[in-house]
Amino acid sequence: MAPTPPDHKIYDTFSKKVNEYSRKHPFNFIASKFEGTWIKHVSIYAANLYDSVMLYAKALDKMWLETNRTSDIQKLARDGRGIFKTIIGMKNYESKLLFSPAVCDKRAHGL
């Protein structure tokens, strides 16, 4: 996967939402006295973290649906190999940075 710069319009929207939610419970970050005069920078690592959590959650949901929601969700959540295999099987994911990374082939990981 070759990274490309994010689409600024969409990333700006993401940044605004991050700043908005950071002021709410449970984060409760206090707004700076300079808040109206400059925009707080949101690192691309925030988008990477968001993407990681979303991939994990989508894989876990898929695994749970495949068991007709009868499996112990906590046990599935701890099944790293199963999560990883499910992510690989999902093939594509559109990230907040607007990458469309193709998830690696199973053979590359010996799965």
Tab-separated table of C-alpha atoms in Angstrom:
chain	number	residue	atom	x	y	z
A	1	MET	CA	0.000	0.000	0.000
A	2	ALA	CA	1.387	3.375	-0.966
A	3	PRO	CA	0.145	6.187	1.274
A	4	THR	CA	-1.206	9.334	-0.310
A	5	PRO	CA	-2.040	12.647	1.342
A	6	PRO	CA	-5.534	12.805	2.815
A	7	ASP	CA	-8.372	14.590	1.051
A	8	HIS	CA	-8.268	17.850	2.981
A	9	LYS	CA	-12.009	18.519	2.885
A	10	ILE	CA	-12.879	15.137	4.396
A	11	TYR	CA	-9.935	15.175	6.817
A	12	ASP	CA	-10.938	18.666	7.983
A	13	THR	CA	-14.411	17.328	8.749
A	14	PHE	CA	-12.841	14.433	10.682
A	15	SER	CA	-10.599	16.889	12.586
A	16	LYS	CA	-13.581	19.061	13.545
A	17	LYS	CA	-15.436	16.010	14.866
A	18	VAL	CA	-12.380	14.943	16.889
A	19	ASN	CA	-12.145	18.412	18.427
A	20	GLU	CA	-15.895	18.464	19.108
A	21	TYR	CA	-15.948	15.051	20.790
A	22	SER	CA	-12.800	15.770	22.786
A	23	ARG	CA	-14.735	18.405	24.743
A	24	LYS	CA	-17.461	15.893	25.695
A	25	HIS	CA	-17.585	13.175	28.323
A	26	PRO	CA	-15.475	11.101	28.992
A	27	PHE	CA	-12.596	13.201	27.599
A	28	ASN	CA	-13.651	16.663	28.819
A	29	PHE	CA	-10.714	18.499	27.280
A	30	ILE	CA	-10.944	22.163	28.184
A	31	ALA	CA	-11.181	24.593	25.299
A	32	SER	CA	-8.215	26.926	25.009
A	33	LYS	CA	-8.605	30.693	25.299
A	34	PHE	CA	-7.204	30.757	21.738
A	35	GLU	CA	-9.844	28.337	20.409
A	36	GLY	CA	-11.597	30.932	18.285
A	37	THR	CA	-8.387	32.253	16.744
A	38	TRP	CA	-6.731	29.030	15.646
A	39	ILE	CA	-7.733	25.464	14.853
A	40	LYS	CA	-6.273	22.705	16.997
A	41	HIS	CA	-4.273	20.334	14.802
A	42	VAL	CA	-5.431	16.717	14.816
A	43	SER	CA	-2.559	14.382	14.021
A	44	ILE	CA	-2.959	11.830	11.262
A	45	TYR	CA	-2.251	9.274	13.983
A	46	ALA	CA	-5.761	9.966	15.286
A	47	ALA	CA	-7.123	8.819	11.926
A	48	ASN	CA	-4.835	5.772	12.012
A	49	LEU	CA	-6.153	4.900	15.465
A	50	TYR	CA	-9.741	5.402	14.282
A	51	ASP	CA	-9.100	3.129	11.296
A	52	SER	CA	-7.543	0.443	13.509
A	53	VAL	CA	-10.467	0.450	15.916
A	54	MET	CA	-12.994	0.368	13.057
A	55	LEU	CA	-11.235	-2.538	11.328
A	56	TYR	CA	-11.148	-4.468	14.605
A	57	ALA	CA	-14.825	-3.721	15.341
A	58	LYS	CA	-15.978	-4.652	11.828
A	59	ALA	CA	-14.024	-7.909	11.950
A	60	LEU	CA	-15.402	-8.767	15.392
A	61	ASP	CA	-18.954	-7.982	14.274
A	62	LYS	CA	-18.502	-10.167	11.185
A	63	MET	CA	-17.184	-13.047	13.296
A	64	TRP	CA	-20.089	-12.707	15.721
A	65	LEU	CA	-22.667	-12.586	12.915
A	66	GLU	CA	-21.142	-15.736	11.399
A	67	THR	CA	-21.950	-17.559	14.657
A	68	ASN	CA	-25.522	-16.147	14.611
A	69	ARG	CA	-24.568	-14.106	17.683
A	70	THR	CA	-24.434	-17.248	19.771
A	71	SER	CA	-20.698	-17.176	20.575
A	72	ASP	CA	-19.246	-15.480	23.620
A	73	ILE	CA	-18.344	-12.040	22.263
A	74	GLN	CA	-15.572	-11.603	24.830
A	75	LYS	CA	-13.944	-14.849	23.713
A	76	LEU	CA	-14.185	-13.777	20.068
A	77	ALA	CA	-12.706	-10.370	20.947
A	78	ARG	CA	-9.614	-12.076	22.375
A	79	ASP	CA	-9.132	-14.264	19.294
A	80	GLY	CA	-6.395	-12.225	17.630
A	81	ARG	CA	-5.716	-14.821	14.945
A	82	GLY	CA	-9.427	-14.990	14.090
A	83	ILE	CA	-9.706	-11.189	13.999
A	84	PHE	CA	-6.650	-10.949	11.758
A	85	LYS	CA	-7.937	-13.655	9.375
A	86	THR	CA	-11.296	-11.910	9.195
A	87	ILE	CA	-9.658	-8.544	8.403
A	88	ILE	CA	-7.634	-10.196	5.632
A	89	GLY	CA	-10.813	-11.758	4.285
A	90	MET	CA	-12.533	-8.370	4.180
A	91	LYS	CA	-10.088	-7.306	1.426
A	92	ASN	CA	-10.727	-3.535	1.367
A	93	TYR	CA	-11.404	-0.770	3.839
A	94	GLU	CA	-11.746	2.965	3.153
A	95	SER	CA	-9.782	4.772	5.796
A	96	LYS	CA	-10.312	8.218	7.301
A	97	LEU	CA	-7.179	9.290	5.450
A	98	LEU	CA	-8.927	8.134	2.287
A	99	PHE	CA	-6.537	5.339	1.569
A	100	SER	CA	-8.275	2.346	0.108
A	101	PRO	CA	-5.801	-0.184	1.376
A	102	ALA	CA	-6.071	-3.674	0.031
A	103	VAL	CA	-5.577	-5.930	3.004
A	104	CYS	CA	-2.636	-8.264	2.448
A	105	ASP	CA	-2.979	-11.700	0.936
A	106	LYS	CA	-3.220	-14.629	3.383
A	107	ARG	CA	-0.131	-16.242	1.903
A	108	ALA	CA	1.989	-13.273	2.920
A	109	HIS	CA	1.249	-14.038	6.560
A	110	GLY	CA	1.229	-17.825	6.416
A	111	LEU	CA	-2.422	-18.041	7.478
